[in-house]
Coordinates of C-alpha atoms and ligand atoms in Angstrom, one line a residue:
M1 CA -7.6 28.6 -4.0
S2 CA -9.0 27.1 -7.2
L3 CA -9.6 23.5 -8.0
E4 CA -7.3 23.7 -11.0
S5 CA -4.4 25.2 -9.1
E6 CA -4.8 22.9 -6.1
A7 CA -5.0 19.8 -8.2
A8 CA -2.1 20.9 -10.4
R9 CA 0.3 21.2 -7.4
R10 CA -0.5 17.7 -6.0
R11 CA 2.1 15.0 -6.3
T12 CA 0.9 11.6 -5.0
F13 CA 3.5 8.9 -5.1
A14 CA 4.8 5.7 -3.4
I15 CA 8.2 4.3 -3.0
I16 CA 8.5 0.7 -4.3
S17 CA 11.5 -1.4 -3.3
H18 CA 12.7 -4.7 -2.0
P19 CA 13.2 -4.9 1.8
D20 CA 16.5 -3.3 2.9
A21 CA 17.0 -1.2 -0.2
G22 CA 16.6 1.9 2.0
K23 CA 13.0 2.9 1.7
T24 CA 12.7 3.9 5.4
T25 CA 15.9 5.9 5.2
L26 CA 14.9 7.6 1.9
T27 CA 11.4 8.4 3.2
E28 CA 13.0 10.0 6.3
K29 CA 15.4 12.0 4.2
L30 CA 12.7 13.3 1.9
L31 CA 10.8 14.5 4.9
L32 CA 14.0 16.0 6.3
Y33 CA 14.8 17.9 3.1
A34 CA 11.2 19.1 2.8
N35 CA 11.4 20.4 6.4
A36 CA 8.5 18.1 7.4
I37 CA 10.7 16.6 10.2
H38 CA 13.7 18.2 11.8
L39 CA 15.8 15.3 12.8
A40 CA 16.2 12.1 11.0
G41 CA 15.3 9.1 13.1
S42 CA 11.5 9.3 13.7
V43 CA 10.4 7.2 10.7
K44 CA 13.2 4.7 11.5
S45 CA 12.1 4.3 15.1
R46 CA 8.6 3.6 13.9
K47 CA 9.9 0.9 11.6
A48 CA 11.8 -0.6 14.5
A49 CA 8.6 -0.6 16.5
R50 CA 6.8 -2.3 13.7
H51 CA 9.1 -5.2 13.3
A52 CA 10.0 -5.9 16.9
V53 CA 6.5 -7.1 17.7
S54 CA 4.3 -10.1 17.1
D55 CA 1.5 -10.7 19.6
W56 CA -2.0 -9.3 19.2
M57 CA -1.7 -6.3 21.5
Q58 CA 1.4 -5.4 19.7
M59 CA -0.2 -5.9 16.4
E60 CA -2.8 -3.4 17.4
K61 CA -0.1 -1.0 18.2
E62 CA 1.6 -1.8 15.1
R63 CA -1.4 -1.1 13.0
G64 CA -1.9 2.2 14.7
I65 CA 1.6 3.0 13.8
S66 CA 1.3 1.9 10.3
V67 CA -1.8 4.0 9.8
T68 CA -0.1 7.2 10.9
S69 CA 2.8 6.4 8.7
S70 CA 0.6 5.2 5.8
V71 CA 0.3 8.6 4.2
L72 CA 2.8 11.4 4.6
Q73 CA 1.7 14.8 3.4
F74 CA 4.3 17.6 3.0
E75 CA 4.9 20.7 1.1
H76 CA 7.9 21.4 -1.1
M77 CA 8.7 24.2 -3.6
G78 CA 5.0 25.1 -3.9
S79 CA 3.9 21.5 -4.4
A80 CA 1.8 19.4 -2.0
L81 CA 3.4 15.9 -1.9
N82 CA 1.5 12.9 -0.7
L83 CA 3.8 10.0 0.0
L84 CA 1.9 6.7 0.4
D85 CA 3.6 4.0 2.4
T86 CA 3.9 0.5 0.8
P87 CA 4.9 -1.7 3.7
G88 CA 7.8 -4.1 3.1
H89 CA 9.0 -7.0 5.3
A90 CA 6.5 -8.9 7.4
D91 CA 3.6 -6.5 6.8
F92 CA 3.7 -6.8 3.1
S93 CA 0.3 -7.6 1.9
E94 CA -2.3 -7.0 -0.8
D95 CA -2.7 -3.5 0.6
T96 CA 0.8 -2.8 -0.7
F97 CA -0.3 -3.5 -4.2
R98 CA -3.6 -1.7 -3.8
T99 CA -1.8 1.4 -2.6
L100 CA -0.3 1.6 -6.1
A101 CA -3.9 2.1 -7.4
A102 CA -4.0 5.4 -5.5
V103 CA -0.8 7.1 -6.7
D104 CA 0.2 9.0 -9.8
S105 CA 3.9 8.2 -9.8
A106 CA 6.3 5.7 -8.1
V107 CA 9.9 6.0 -7.0
M108 CA 11.6 2.6 -7.7
L109 CA 14.4 2.4 -5.1
M110 CA 17.2 0.0 -5.6
D111 CA 20.3 -1.0 -3.8
H112 CA 22.9 -0.6 -6.6
A113 CA 24.7 -3.6 -5.4
K114 CA 21.7 -5.8 -5.9
G115 CA 19.9 -4.5 -9.0
I116 CA 16.3 -5.6 -9.5
E117 CA 15.1 -7.8 -6.7
P118 CA 12.0 -9.9 -6.7
R119 CA 9.7 -7.6 -4.8
T120 CA 10.8 -4.6 -6.8
L121 CA 9.9 -6.5 -9.9
K122 CA 6.5 -7.4 -8.7
L123 CA 5.6 -3.9 -7.6
F124 CA 7.0 -2.6 -10.8
E125 CA 4.6 -4.9 -12.7
V126 CA 1.7 -3.3 -10.9
C127 CA 3.0 0.1 -11.9
R128 CA 3.3 -1.0 -15.5
L129 CA -0.2 -2.3 -15.5
R130 CA -1.4 1.2 -14.6
G131 CA 1.0 2.9 -16.9
L132 CA 2.4 4.8 -13.9
P133 CA 5.5 7.0 -14.4
V134 CA 8.4 5.5 -12.5
I135 CA 11.4 7.4 -11.2
T136 CA 14.5 5.2 -10.4
F137 CA 16.8 5.9 -7.4
M138 CA 20.0 3.9 -7.1
N139 CA 20.9 3.9 -3.5
K140 CA 23.9 3.1 -1.3
L141 CA 26.6 4.6 -3.6
D142 CA 28.7 5.0 -0.5
R143 CA 29.1 1.2 -0.8
S144 CA 30.4 -0.7 -3.7
G145 CA 27.9 -2.1 -6.2
L146 CA 27.4 -3.2 -9.8
E147 CA 28.9 -1.3 -12.7
P148 CA 26.5 1.6 -13.5
L149 CA 26.2 0.8 -17.2
A150 CA 25.5 -2.8 -16.5
L151 CA 22.9 -1.9 -13.9
V152 CA 21.1 0.5 -16.2
D153 CA 21.2 -2.1 -19.0
E154 CA 19.7 -4.7 -16.6
I155 CA 16.8 -2.4 -15.8
A156 CA 16.2 -1.5 -19.4
H157 CA 16.1 -5.1 -20.5
T158 CA 14.4 -6.8 -17.6
L159 CA 11.7 -4.1 -17.2
N160 CA 11.5 -3.2 -20.8
L161 CA 11.8 0.4 -19.8
E162 CA 13.7 3.3 -21.4
I163 CA 16.2 4.8 -19.0
A164 CA 17.1 8.5 -18.9
P165 CA 19.9 9.2 -16.4
I166 CA 19.5 12.6 -14.7
N167 CA 22.8 12.2 -13.0
W168 CA 25.6 9.7 -13.2
P169 CA 27.8 8.3 -10.5
V170 CA 31.5 9.0 -10.2
G171 CA 33.0 6.0 -8.4
M172 CA 31.4 4.1 -5.6
G173 CA 32.1 2.8 -2.1
K174 CA 35.3 4.3 -0.8
E175 CA 35.9 5.8 -4.2
F176 CA 32.6 7.5 -4.4
R177 CA 33.2 11.1 -5.4
G178 CA 29.7 12.3 -6.3
V179 CA 27.5 12.5 -9.4
V180 CA 27.6 14.4 -12.7
E181 CA 24.4 16.2 -13.5
L182 CA 23.7 15.4 -17.1
A183 CA 21.8 18.6 -17.9
T184 CA 24.6 21.0 -16.6
R185 CA 27.6 18.7 -16.9
E186 CA 28.5 19.7 -13.3
L187 CA 30.1 17.4 -10.8
C188 CA 28.2 17.5 -7.4
L189 CA 30.8 16.5 -4.9
Y190 CA 30.1 13.9 -2.3
E191 CA 31.0 14.6 1.3
A192 CA 30.3 12.1 4.0
G193 CA 29.2 13.9 7.0
D194 CA 26.6 14.1 9.8
H195 CA 23.8 11.9 8.5
G196 CA 21.0 13.2 10.6
Q197 CA 21.3 16.8 9.5
K198 CA 20.4 18.3 6.2
K199 CA 23.2 19.4 3.9
I200 CA 22.2 22.2 1.7
N201 CA 25.2 23.4 -0.3
V202 CA 26.7 20.6 -2.2
K203 CA 30.0 21.7 -3.8
R204 CA 29.9 21.7 -7.6
M205 CA 32.4 22.1 -10.3
P206 CA 32.3 21.7 -14.1
W207 CA 33.0 18.1 -15.1
D208 CA 35.6 19.4 -17.6
E209 CA 37.6 20.7 -14.7
A210 CA 37.2 17.7 -12.4
E211 CA 40.1 15.5 -13.5
E212 CA 42.4 16.5 -10.7
T213 CA 39.7 16.1 -8.1
V214 CA 38.5 12.7 -9.1
G215 CA 41.8 11.2 -10.4
S216 CA 42.6 10.7 -14.1
S217 CA 41.6 7.1 -14.5
T218 CA 38.2 7.7 -12.9
Y219 CA 37.9 10.9 -15.0
S220 CA 38.5 9.1 -18.2
R221 CA 36.3 6.2 -17.4
V222 CA 33.3 8.4 -16.4
S223 CA 33.9 10.7 -19.4
E224 CA 33.6 7.7 -21.6
E225 CA 30.4 6.5 -19.9
L226 CA 28.9 10.0 -20.3
E227 CA 29.7 10.0 -23.9
L228 CA 28.1 6.6 -24.3
I229 CA 24.9 7.8 -22.5
D230 CA 24.8 10.9 -24.7
G231 CA 25.1 8.8 -27.8
A232 CA 23.0 5.8 -26.9
G233 CA 20.9 6.8 -23.9
T234 CA 17.4 8.1 -23.9
A235 CA 17.1 11.9 -23.6
W236 CA 14.9 13.2 -20.9
D237 CA 11.4 13.8 -22.1
R238 CA 8.6 14.6 -19.7
R239 CA 5.8 13.4 -21.8
A240 CA 7.4 10.0 -22.3
F241 CA 8.0 9.9 -18.6
L242 CA 4.4 10.7 -17.8
S243 CA 3.2 8.0 -20.0
G244 CA 5.4 5.5 -18.1
K245 CA 7.8 4.8 -21.0
V246 CA 10.9 6.5 -19.8
S247 CA 12.3 6.4 -16.3
P248 CA 14.6 9.1 -15.1
V249 CA 17.4 7.7 -13.0
F250 CA 19.1 9.3 -10.0
W251 CA 22.0 8.0 -8.0
G252 CA 22.8 8.7 -4.4
S253 CA 23.1 7.5 -0.9
A254 CA 20.1 8.1 1.3
M255 CA 21.9 7.3 4.4
T256 CA 24.4 10.1 3.9
N257 CA 21.8 12.4 2.4
F258 CA 23.6 12.6 -0.9
G259 CA 21.3 12.8 -3.9
V260 CA 18.1 13.2 -1.9
D261 CA 17.6 16.9 -2.7
P262 CA 17.6 16.5 -6.5
L263 CA 15.1 13.6 -6.2
L264 CA 12.8 15.7 -4.0
T265 CA 13.1 18.7 -6.4
F266 CA 12.2 16.4 -9.2
L267 CA 9.2 15.0 -7.4
A268 CA 7.9 18.4 -6.6
K269 CA 8.4 19.8 -10.1
E270 CA 8.1 17.0 -12.5
A271 CA 6.3 14.0 -10.9
A272 CA 2.8 13.4 -12.3
P273 CA -0.1 15.6 -11.1
P274 CA -3.4 13.8 -10.3
A275 CA -4.7 11.8 -13.2
A276 CA -8.2 11.4 -14.5
R277 CA -10.0 8.1 -13.7
V278 CA -12.3 6.0 -15.7
T279 CA -15.7 4.8 -14.5
E280 CA -17.2 1.3 -15.0
D281 CA -19.2 2.9 -17.9
G282 CA -16.1 4.1 -19.6
E283 CA -16.5 7.8 -18.6
E284 CA -13.3 9.6 -17.9
I285 CA -13.6 11.9 -14.9
D286 CA -11.0 14.7 -14.8
P287 CA -9.5 16.0 -11.5
H288 CA -10.9 19.4 -12.5
D289 CA -14.5 18.1 -12.7
T290 CA -16.3 20.0 -10.0
R291 CA -18.3 17.0 -8.9
F292 CA -16.4 15.6 -5.9
S293 CA -15.4 12.0 -6.2
G294 CA -12.9 9.6 -4.7
F295 CA -12.4 5.9 -4.2
V296 CA -11.4 3.7 -1.2
F297 CA -8.2 1.7 -1.8
K298 CA -7.6 0.5 1.7
I299 CA -9.5 -0.2 4.9
Q300 CA -7.8 -0.4 8.2
A301 CA -9.8 -1.9 11.0
N302 CA -9.8 -1.9 14.7
M303 CA -7.6 1.0 15.2
N304 CA -9.0 1.3 18.6
P305 CA -10.2 -2.0 20.0
R306 CA -12.7 -0.3 22.3
H307 CA -14.5 1.5 19.5
R308 CA -14.1 -1.1 16.7
D309 CA -13.7 1.7 14.3
R310 CA -12.4 1.3 10.8
I311 CA -10.8 3.8 8.6
G312 CA -11.3 3.8 4.8
F313 CA -8.4 5.4 2.9
M314 CA -10.0 7.5 0.2
R315 CA -8.1 8.9 -2.7
V316 CA -9.7 12.1 -4.0
V317 CA -10.1 11.9 -7.8
S318 CA -12.1 15.1 -8.7
G319 CA -13.6 18.2 -7.2
H320 CA -13.3 19.7 -3.8
F321 CA -13.7 17.6 -0.7
E322 CA -15.2 19.3 2.4
R323 CA -15.7 18.1 5.9
G324 CA -19.3 17.3 6.7
M325 CA -20.4 16.7 3.2
D326 CA -22.7 13.9 2.3
V327 CA -21.4 11.4 -0.3
I328 CA -23.0 8.6 -2.1
I329 CA -21.5 5.1 -2.2
G330 CA -21.7 4.1 -5.9
R331 CA -22.1 0.4 -5.2
N332 CA -25.4 0.7 -3.4
G333 CA -26.5 4.3 -3.4
E334 CA -26.2 4.6 0.4
T335 CA -25.4 8.1 1.7
L336 CA -22.5 8.6 4.1
R337 CA -21.7 11.8 6.0
M338 CA -18.1 12.8 6.1
A339 CA -18.2 13.9 9.7
K340 CA -14.7 13.2 10.9
P341 CA -12.4 13.0 7.9
H342 CA -8.7 12.7 8.7
S343 CA -5.5 13.7 7.1
F344 CA -2.1 12.3 7.9
M345 CA 0.9 14.6 8.6
A346 CA 4.1 12.8 9.4
Q347 CA 3.3 11.2 12.8
E348 CA 0.0 12.9 13.5
R349 CA -3.5 12.3 12.4
S350 CA -5.7 15.3 12.3
I351 CA -9.2 16.3 11.3
V352 CA -9.2 17.7 7.8
D353 CA -11.6 20.4 6.6
E354 CA -10.9 20.1 2.9
A355 CA -9.0 18.1 0.4
W356 CA -8.2 18.3 -3.3
P357 CA -7.6 15.8 -6.1
G358 CA -4.6 13.6 -5.3
D359 CA -5.1 13.9 -1.5
I360 CA -5.8 10.9 0.7
V361 CA -8.5 11.3 3.3
G362 CA -9.1 8.9 6.2
V363 CA -12.8 8.2 6.5
Y364 CA -14.2 6.8 9.7
D365 CA -16.6 4.0 8.9
S366 CA -18.8 1.6 10.9
G367 CA -18.9 -1.1 8.3
H368 CA -20.4 0.5 5.2
L369 CA -17.3 0.7 3.0
R370 CA -15.5 -1.9 0.9
V371 CA -12.2 -1.7 -0.8
G372 CA -12.8 -0.4 -4.3
D373 CA -15.9 1.7 -3.4
T374 CA -16.4 5.0 -5.1
L375 CA -17.7 8.0 -3.1
A376 CA -19.2 11.0 -4.8
K377 CA -21.2 14.0 -4.0
G378 CA -24.7 14.4 -5.4
T379 CA -24.2 11.7 -8.0
S380 CA -23.6 8.0 -8.1
I381 CA -20.2 7.1 -9.7
R382 CA -18.5 3.7 -9.9
Y383 CA -14.8 3.8 -10.8
A384 CA -13.4 0.7 -12.4
G385 CA -12.3 -1.7 -9.7
I386 CA -9.1 -2.0 -7.9
P387 CA -7.5 -5.2 -9.0
Q388 CA -7.1 -8.4 -7.0
F389 CA -3.6 -9.9 -6.9
A390 CA -2.7 -13.5 -7.0
P391 CA -2.0 -14.7 -3.5
E392 CA 1.2 -16.6 -2.7
H393 CA 0.2 -18.1 0.6
F394 CA -2.8 -20.4 1.2
G395 CA -4.6 -22.0 4.0
R396 CA -7.9 -22.9 5.6
L397 CA -9.5 -22.4 8.9
R398 CA -10.3 -25.1 11.4
L399 CA -13.2 -24.1 13.7
K400 CA -12.7 -24.9 17.3
D401 CA -16.4 -24.6 18.2
P402 CA -18.7 -26.1 15.5
L403 CA -21.6 -24.0 16.7
K404 CA -19.9 -20.9 15.5
R405 CA -20.1 -21.9 11.9
K406 CA -22.5 -19.1 11.0
S407 CA -20.5 -16.4 12.7
L408 CA -17.4 -17.7 10.9
D409 CA -19.2 -17.6 7.5
T410 CA -20.3 -14.0 8.2
G411 CA -16.9 -13.0 9.4
L412 CA -15.1 -14.5 6.4
E413 CA -17.4 -12.9 4.0
Q414 CA -17.2 -9.4 5.5
L415 CA -13.4 -9.6 6.0
A416 CA -13.0 -10.7 2.4
Q417 CA -15.0 -7.7 1.3
E418 CA -12.8 -5.5 3.4
G419 CA -9.8 -6.9 1.7
V420 CA -8.2 -8.7 4.6
I421 CA -7.9 -12.0 2.7
Q422 CA -9.1 -13.6 -0.5
V423 CA -11.6 -16.4 -0.3
F424 CA -11.6 -19.3 -2.8
L425 CA -14.8 -21.4 -2.9
R426 CA -14.7 -25.1 -3.9
P427 CA -17.4 -26.2 -6.2
D428 CA -18.9 -28.8 -3.8
T429 CA -18.7 -26.9 -0.6
G430 CA -19.0 -23.2 -1.4
W431 CA -18.7 -20.9 1.6
Q432 CA -18.3 -24.0 3.9
D433 CA -14.6 -24.3 4.5
P434 CA -13.2 -22.2 1.7
Y435 CA -9.6 -22.0 0.8
L436 CA -8.0 -18.7 1.8
G437 CA -5.3 -16.8 0.0
A438 CA -3.0 -13.9 0.9
V439 CA -0.2 -12.0 -0.7
G440 CA 1.5 -11.6 2.7
L441 CA 1.5 -14.0 5.6
L442 CA 0.6 -11.3 8.1
Q443 CA -2.9 -11.1 6.5
F444 CA -3.7 -14.5 8.0
A445 CA -2.6 -13.4 11.5
V446 CA -4.9 -10.4 11.1
L447 CA -7.7 -12.6 9.9
E448 CA -7.5 -14.9 13.0
E449 CA -7.4 -12.0 15.3
R450 CA -10.2 -10.1 13.7
L451 CA -12.4 -13.3 13.8
K452 CA -11.7 -13.6 17.5
N453 CA -12.2 -10.0 18.3
D454 CA -15.0 -8.9 16.0
Y455 CA -17.0 -12.2 15.6
N456 CA -16.0 -14.1 18.7
V457 CA -14.9 -17.0 16.6
N458 CA -11.9 -19.1 17.5
A459 CA -10.5 -20.6 14.4
V460 CA -7.1 -22.0 13.8
F461 CA -5.2 -21.4 10.6
E462 CA -3.8 -24.3 8.7
P463 CA -1.5 -23.7 5.8
L464 CA -2.1 -25.5 2.5
Q465 CA 0.5 -26.6 0.1
F466 CA -0.4 -24.4 -2.9
R467 CA 2.0 -21.7 -4.0
H468 CA 0.2 -20.2 -7.0
A469 CA -3.2 -18.9 -7.9
R470 CA -4.2 -17.9 -11.4
W471 CA -7.5 -16.5 -12.7
V472 CA -8.5 -18.6 -15.7
G473 CA -9.5 -16.9 -18.9
G474 CA -9.2 -17.1 -22.7
N475 CA -10.3 -20.3 -24.4
P476 CA -13.4 -21.5 -22.5
A477 CA -12.4 -25.1 -23.3
G478 CA -9.6 -24.6 -20.7
I479 CA -12.0 -24.9 -17.8
A480 CA -13.2 -28.3 -19.0
W481 CA -9.7 -29.4 -19.6
L482 CA -8.7 -28.4 -16.1
K483 CA -11.8 -30.0 -14.6
A484 CA -11.0 -33.2 -16.3
R485 CA -7.7 -33.4 -14.4
P486 CA -8.8 -33.0 -10.8
S487 CA -5.7 -34.8 -9.5
S488 CA -3.4 -32.2 -11.1
Y489 CA -5.4 -29.0 -11.0
V490 CA -7.6 -27.6 -8.2
L491 CA -10.3 -25.4 -9.7
V492 CA -12.0 -23.0 -7.4
S493 CA -13.8 -19.7 -7.8
D494 CA -13.2 -16.3 -6.2
R495 CA -16.0 -14.6 -4.3
F496 CA -17.2 -13.0 -7.5
G497 CA -17.6 -16.4 -9.1
Q498 CA -14.5 -16.1 -11.4
P499 CA -12.7 -19.4 -12.0
V500 CA -9.3 -19.7 -10.3
V501 CA -6.8 -22.5 -10.5
L502 CA -4.5 -23.3 -7.5
A503 CA -1.2 -25.0 -8.0
E504 CA 1.8 -26.1 -6.2
S505 CA 4.2 -25.4 -9.0
V506 CA 4.3 -23.3 -12.1
W507 CA 5.2 -26.4 -14.1
G508 CA 1.6 -27.6 -14.1
L509 CA 0.4 -24.2 -15.2
N510 CA 2.8 -24.0 -18.0
Y511 CA 1.9 -27.5 -19.2
A512 CA -1.8 -26.5 -19.3
T513 CA -1.2 -23.4 -21.4
E514 CA 0.9 -25.5 -23.8
E515 CA -1.8 -28.1 -24.1
V516 CA -4.8 -25.9 -24.5
P517 CA -4.4 -23.2 -27.1
G518 CA -5.7 -19.9 -26.1
L519 CA -6.0 -20.8 -22.4
E520 CA -4.9 -17.8 -20.3
F521 CA -3.8 -17.5 -16.7
H522 CA -3.8 -14.1 -15.0
T523 CA -2.0 -13.0 -11.9
I524 CA -4.0 -9.8 -11.6
Q525 CA -7.8 -9.7 -12.0
P526 CA -10.2 -6.7 -11.9
M527 CA -12.3 -6.9 -8.8
E528 CA -15.7 -7.6 -10.2
S529 CA -18.6 -5.7 -8.7
P530 CA -20.4 -7.9 -6.2
Ligands
G4P1 P1 14.0 -0.6 4.0 O1 13.0 0.4 4.6 O2 13.9 -0.5 2.5 O3 13.9 -2.0 4.5 O4 15.5 -0.1 4.3 P2 16.1 0.8 5.5 O5 15.9 2.2 5.1 O6 15.7 0.3 6.8 O7 17.6 0.5 5.2 C1 18.1 -0.9 5.3 C2 19.6 -0.8 5.7 O8 20.3 -0.1 4.7 C3 19.8 0.0 7.0 O9 20.9 -0.6 7.6 C4 20.1 1.4 6.4 O10 20.9 2.1 7.3 C5 21.0 1.0 5.2 N1 21.0 2.1 4.2 C6 20.0 2.8 3.7 N2 20.5 3.7 2.8 C7 21.8 3.5 2.8 C8 22.8 4.1 2.0 O11 22.6 5.0 1.3 N3 24.1 3.6 2.3 C9 24.4 2.6 3.1 N4 25.6 2.2 3.2 N5 23.4 2.0 3.8 C10 22.1 2.5 3.7 P3 20.7 -1.5 8.9 O12 22.1 -1.9 9.2 O13 19.7 -2.6 8.6 O14 20.1 -0.5 9.9 P4 20.8 0.6 10.8 O15 21.6 -0.1 11.8 O16 21.6 1.4 9.8 O17 19.6 1.4 11.3

């Protein structure tokens, strides 16, 4: 095993989608086709378990579940695939966005009846920011949906993304006949069947001979569409794909397994191998660099309430990771021993002896790690930070017992560093009674429970009316302008001291940028080193 060959066969990716587009179903089918699970249903039941619960004990269980399903490692066609979960629904949080900092490609999954939905768009924007290659999968072809050409057009325009169809649908809903593979001009025939089992041999025939099979009106319509795509569409180009400019598009129906196999083959063969990463000093470290390095993109705490353990999710960037090695935390030079590193295989967590660039390793931690930390062997490295994302939910904490003020302050500071919530300090009060922000509401529930369990602080969460937070940049006069209008703009700072404006509507924000030339509002901000 060489570093080069192990790195080259890694494919680390996430599926981004709006709730209900079929992510759980697709995940399950990818595992089924890669022989990582043998019967569809296990991922699904985990999802059901996740969403049927609400109280704290259940939340513990839920987090246990989400950790085991956070990273799925499986092999296919000689490639080692790492699929990182990006939770949807209620457990959607900043972690979801941060996960995208740890992948090399994303599958953008859409319900073809809905097109681009809000959460897909947001997640896509994060991918765009990183220049991630994005593979599009149009799901639910067994149901009727939007016109394929209109849908492709919508994506191209809304996302400003070139689209390269790899296959093209023939009918939809009850009329769904299959897809034409563009490279071979073959029709892959759709057969509805037993959804739990894998179907291997999809019947194929040359498109030129398919008129009788699909009916002449469908045949002539699809032939026209194919001509149009040939003439006006973007040809498949791997380099353009890897640079994030072109998205290959697949069509299928995850529920009935149709179209899963070509996607999986594509992921194994064409998806991006591990990328280099840039340090804060601007040095680019290649996966083949023999110095081991990785960064922490997520911390999951209290996996087991009796042990108060936390797991840092580390993405390996370069070199060979070995169990038992000592690594240096770039932020403070502290040394950590990688005594019990874990890997995640479908439902099981197990001790891992080694890992390669692209892999995700679970590192047990007793409070040394922070989100964004770099770990490296024999050298101190600091990768440029994982960004912070503008929260959409806001609130503050009301302390039940005033004598616990100090514990509350400590708890809040530590939990903010861990990435549980964001803290916004008001100029007059600082860490006393800060405003809190989160991307997903569940983050507040986690905060309350963590304060109670880890810091013995009973605090009640009270929502605030804000809906938007923007980091303020550009023209420095903007800050003074905002400060001069305290009844309209609430100016606070994040825990790194960066100015942030909180607002109830975008209207006020737009007005400010119109009034102050050069004033900039950012929804994503690099996490400044503390
Ligand atoms: P999510 O993780 O993105 O939220 O979506 P999930 O896979 O749970 O799918 C959401 C719903 O869409 C499920 O139906 C699922 O069966 C259905 N679905 C997924 N892929 C397809 C597809 O290719 N075709 C069709 N017709 N439906 C699909 P549900 O009614 O919410 O759940 P269930 O009763 O099927 O379990």
